[in-house]
């Protein structure tokens, strides 16, 4: 029994299990999130004031944590059958969307008193034209030009630093928009599609490196470096040193190298405020955590319902220490929080111990007295005069 094995309690933040809304959202309006049906929730982001945005096929929802209410803020046309990417400005909290269908990066205009959901956005980057490279005539899709004149090929993940610089994935490149002069430049990567076998080095200079299929990009909350998920690798981009490091993942010819962790069909990742990296993968254990304190990769005990359809698509870390998870399979958004952290006083002054055999959390006060027991599956708390006989038999010194 390990304290780090404490399971995560699932609660539904939004959606009705296994029930889908109509793609025609003319009747979509502000409602309790747990009573609002979803269709295909694939994207999540959170603003600095705790507002959660949910990309749900042709609708982007805005969730208020204080009221539990959700409402649509943008409606796309019905051709949006792919995953688009969301982020928020860390200063003003505004929502940005990387829109492959339009080949543009757009921004939410209004979150209240919206007249028309279909026009509630403004263009930030991109002229809407497909990026066609012509090296002979030095056409590179608008590098070192104004954002409105830039052509994009396949915009995906994006992130914004505290100075307002927008970093975004475009095909096999990482590009950036300098907010001071509105110019877009190429940071790293090539517009030429090329599969490159990496050697067993850990670090590469920018001019040595080519991405394969980068999808997600985030800024580390402590050191400000960029982290990029690219197929079976997670990279760290150290901008001021012009180098890229492999953080997670390894090629087949490096399997004996102990400095690398192999990934299992990664989908998404996120950081908490302490700099721990939460990696979402296609198969069990689904979430692994790279701890900033020891650089070790740990499995999270999700304690999943065996009857639930699972097809996780996106993960974010919330300000209260919980995890927000989008599940296409059950048409729900989940909030996951450690049961051992649900009582502030007990967490500060006492000790909670998880029994994996009994699926129970035993809550002790600061002098070692057993105060209550929590059902790890439901989160229900009940008081006992004694612990289970099975627990006592294996812990005779209690």
CSV table of C-alpha atoms in Angstrom, one decimal, residues 41-228:
chain,number,residue,atom,x,y,z
A,41,UNK,CA,-15.8,16.7,-26.9
A,42,UNK,CA,-12.2,16.8,-28.2
A,43,UNK,CA,-10.6,19.9,-26.9
A,44,UNK,CA,-10.2,21.7,-23.5
A,45,UNK,CA,-8.5,24.8,-22.1
A,46,UNK,CA,-8.8,26.9,-19.0
A,47,UNK,CA,-8.4,30.6,-18.5
A,48,UNK,CA,-6.7,32.5,-15.7
A,49,UNK,CA,-10.0,33.1,-13.9
A,50,UNK,CA,-11.0,29.4,-14.0
A,51,UNK,CA,-13.3,29.5,-16.9
A,52,UNK,CA,-13.2,26.2,-18.9
A,53,UNK,CA,-13.7,26.1,-22.7
A,54,UNK,CA,-14.8,22.8,-24.3
A,55,UNK,CA,-14.4,22.1,-28.0
A,56,UNK,CA,-17.4,19.9,-29.0
A,57,UNK,CA,-17.4,19.4,-32.7
A,58,UNK,CA,-19.2,22.5,-34.2
A,59,UNK,CA,-19.8,24.1,-30.8
A,60,UNK,CA,-17.4,25.7,-28.3
A,61,UNK,CA,-18.9,25.8,-24.8
A,62,UNK,CA,-17.9,28.1,-21.9
A,63,UNK,CA,-18.2,26.6,-18.4
A,64,UNK,CA,-18.5,28.7,-15.2
A,65,UNK,CA,-17.1,26.7,-12.2
A,66,UNK,CA,-18.8,28.9,-9.6
A,67,UNK,CA,-22.3,28.4,-11.0
A,68,UNK,CA,-22.0,25.0,-12.8
A,69,UNK,CA,-23.6,26.7,-15.8
A,70,UNK,CA,-22.4,26.2,-19.4
A,71,UNK,CA,-23.3,28.1,-22.6
A,72,UNK,CA,-22.3,28.1,-26.3
A,73,UNK,CA,-20.0,31.0,-27.3
A,74,UNK,CA,-19.1,29.9,-30.9
A,75,UNK,CA,-20.8,27.8,-33.5
A,76,UNK,CA,-19.0,26.5,-36.5
A,77,UNK,CA,-20.6,24.9,-39.5
A,78,UNK,CA,-21.3,21.2,-39.6
A,79,UNK,CA,-18.1,20.4,-41.5
A,80,UNK,CA,-16.1,20.5,-38.3
A,81,UNK,CA,-15.5,16.8,-37.9
A,82,UNK,CA,-11.9,17.0,-36.8
A,83,UNK,CA,-10.1,18.2,-33.6
A,84,UNK,CA,-9.2,21.8,-33.4
A,85,UNK,CA,-7.0,23.3,-30.6
A,86,UNK,CA,-7.7,25.8,-27.9
A,87,UNK,CA,-5.7,28.1,-25.6
A,88,UNK,CA,-6.2,31.2,-23.6
A,89,UNK,CA,-4.2,34.3,-23.1
A,90,UNK,CA,-2.5,34.1,-19.6
A,91,UNK,CA,-3.1,37.9,-19.1
A,92,UNK,CA,-6.6,38.7,-20.3
A,93,UNK,CA,-8.0,35.2,-20.4
A,94,UNK,CA,-9.3,35.5,-24.0
A,95,UNK,CA,-9.9,32.3,-26.0
A,96,UNK,CA,-7.9,31.5,-29.1
A,97,UNK,CA,-8.7,28.7,-31.6
A,98,UNK,CA,-6.4,27.1,-34.1
A,99,UNK,CA,-8.7,26.4,-37.0
A,100,UNK,CA,-7.5,24.0,-39.6
A,101,UNK,CA,-10.7,24.3,-41.7
A,102,UNK,CA,-10.2,28.0,-42.2
A,103,UNK,CA,-6.4,27.7,-42.1
A,104,UNK,CA,-6.4,30.6,-39.5
A,105,UNK,CA,-6.0,31.3,-35.9
A,106,UNK,CA,-9.1,33.1,-34.5
A,107,UNK,CA,-10.1,34.7,-31.2
A,108,UNK,CA,-13.4,34.8,-29.3
A,109,UNK,CA,-14.9,38.3,-29.4
A,110,UNK,CA,-17.6,38.2,-26.7
A,111,UNK,CA,-18.6,35.9,-23.9
A,112,UNK,CA,-21.8,37.7,-23.0
A,113,UNK,CA,-24.7,39.2,-24.9
A,114,UNK,CA,-23.7,37.3,-28.0
A,115,UNK,CA,-25.9,38.2,-31.0
A,116,UNK,CA,-24.6,35.6,-33.4
A,117,UNK,CA,-22.7,32.5,-32.4
A,118,UNK,CA,-21.5,31.9,-36.0
A,119,UNK,CA,-19.7,35.3,-36.2
A,120,UNK,CA,-18.5,35.7,-32.7
A,121,UNK,CA,-14.8,35.5,-33.6
A,122,UNK,CA,-12.0,37.6,-35.2
A,123,UNK,CA,-9.1,36.6,-37.3
A,124,UNK,CA,-5.6,36.9,-35.6
A,125,UNK,CA,-3.3,35.0,-38.0
A,126,UNK,CA,-3.8,33.8,-41.6
A,127,UNK,CA,-5.2,35.0,-44.9
A,128,UNK,CA,-7.2,31.8,-45.3
A,129,UNK,CA,-5.1,30.6,-48.2
A,130,UNK,CA,-3.3,27.2,-48.2
A,131,UNK,CA,0.4,27.5,-47.7
A,132,UNK,CA,2.2,26.4,-50.9
A,133,UNK,CA,6.0,26.5,-50.7
A,134,UNK,CA,8.0,27.8,-53.7
A,135,UNK,CA,11.7,27.8,-52.8
A,136,UNK,CA,12.7,29.0,-56.3
A,137,UNK,CA,10.8,32.2,-55.9
A,138,UNK,CA,11.5,32.4,-52.2
A,139,UNK,CA,7.8,32.0,-51.2
A,140,UNK,CA,7.6,30.7,-47.7
A,141,UNK,CA,4.0,31.4,-46.8
A,142,UNK,CA,4.5,34.8,-45.2
A,143,UNK,CA,7.4,34.3,-42.9
A,144,UNK,CA,8.6,37.7,-41.6
A,145,UNK,CA,5.3,39.3,-42.8
A,146,UNK,CA,2.3,40.6,-41.0
A,147,UNK,CA,0.0,38.1,-39.4
A,148,UNK,CA,-2.9,39.0,-41.8
A,149,UNK,CA,-0.8,38.2,-44.8
A,150,UNK,CA,0.5,34.8,-43.6
A,151,UNK,CA,-0.7,31.6,-45.2
A,152,UNK,CA,-1.0,28.5,-43.1
A,153,UNK,CA,-0.9,24.8,-44.1
A,154,UNK,CA,-2.1,22.8,-41.1
A,155,UNK,CA,-2.5,24.8,-37.9
A,156,UNK,CA,-2.7,22.7,-34.8
A,157,UNK,CA,-1.7,23.3,-31.2
A,158,UNK,CA,-1.0,26.8,-29.9
A,159,UNK,CA,0.1,28.5,-26.7
A,160,UNK,CA,0.7,32.1,-25.5
A,161,UNK,CA,3.4,33.3,-23.2
A,162,UNK,CA,3.1,36.1,-20.6
A,163,UNK,CA,4.4,38.7,-23.0
A,164,UNK,CA,1.6,37.9,-25.5
A,165,UNK,CA,3.8,36.0,-28.1
A,166,UNK,CA,1.7,33.3,-29.8
A,167,UNK,CA,3.5,30.0,-30.6
A,168,UNK,CA,1.7,27.7,-32.9
A,169,UNK,CA,2.2,24.5,-34.8
A,170,UNK,CA,1.7,24.7,-38.6
A,171,UNK,CA,2.4,21.5,-40.4
A,172,UNK,CA,5.9,20.4,-39.4
A,173,UNK,CA,6.9,23.8,-38.1
A,174,UNK,CA,6.7,25.8,-34.9
A,175,UNK,CA,5.9,29.4,-35.9
A,176,UNK,CA,5.4,32.5,-33.7
A,177,UNK,CA,3.6,35.8,-33.7
A,178,UNK,CA,5.4,38.7,-32.1
A,179,UNK,CA,2.5,40.7,-30.6
A,180,UNK,CA,4.6,43.9,-30.6
A,181,UNK,CA,5.0,44.1,-34.4
A,182,UNK,CA,2.4,41.6,-35.6
A,183,UNK,CA,5.1,39.7,-37.6
A,184,UNK,CA,5.1,35.9,-38.0
A,185,UNK,CA,8.4,34.1,-38.1
A,186,UNK,CA,9.5,30.5,-38.2
A,187,UNK,CA,11.0,29.2,-34.9
A,188,UNK,CA,12.0,25.7,-35.7
A,189,UNK,CA,11.1,22.9,-38.1
A,190,UNK,CA,10.8,22.7,-41.9
A,191,UNK,CA,8.0,23.1,-44.4
A,192,UNK,CA,9.3,20.1,-46.2
A,193,UNK,CA,7.6,16.9,-45.2
A,194,UNK,CA,10.3,14.4,-44.3
A,195,UNK,CA,10.5,11.4,-42.0
A,196,UNK,CA,13.8,11.6,-40.1
A,197,UNK,CA,15.1,8.8,-38.0
A,198,UNK,CA,16.5,10.3,-34.8
A,199,UNK,CA,19.8,9.0,-33.4
A,200,UNK,CA,20.3,8.3,-29.7
A,201,UNK,CA,21.3,11.8,-28.8
A,202,UNK,CA,19.3,13.7,-26.3
A,203,UNK,CA,19.8,17.2,-27.6
A,204,UNK,CA,19.7,18.7,-31.1
A,205,UNK,CA,20.3,22.1,-32.5
A,206,UNK,CA,17.5,23.8,-34.4
A,207,UNK,CA,19.2,23.4,-37.8
A,208,UNK,CA,19.7,19.7,-37.2
A,209,UNK,CA,16.1,19.0,-36.4
A,210,UNK,CA,12.9,18.2,-38.3
A,211,UNK,CA,9.5,17.4,-36.7
A,212,UNK,CA,7.4,14.5,-37.9
A,213,UNK,CA,3.8,15.2,-36.9
A,214,UNK,CA,3.6,17.7,-34.0
A,215,UNK,CA,0.2,18.2,-32.5
A,216,UNK,CA,0.2,19.8,-29.1
A,217,UNK,CA,2.3,22.6,-27.6
A,218,UNK,CA,2.4,24.1,-24.1
A,219,UNK,CA,4.7,26.4,-22.1
A,220,UNK,CA,6.2,25.1,-18.9
A,221,UNK,CA,4.8,27.2,-16.0
A,222,UNK,CA,8.2,27.5,-14.2
A,223,UNK,CA,11.0,27.7,-16.8
A,224,UNK,CA,9.0,29.1,-19.7
A,225,UNK,CA,10.3,26.6,-22.2
A,226,UNK,CA,8.1,25.1,-24.9
A,227,UNK,CA,7.1,21.5,-24.8
A,228,UNK,CA,5.8,19.8,-28.0
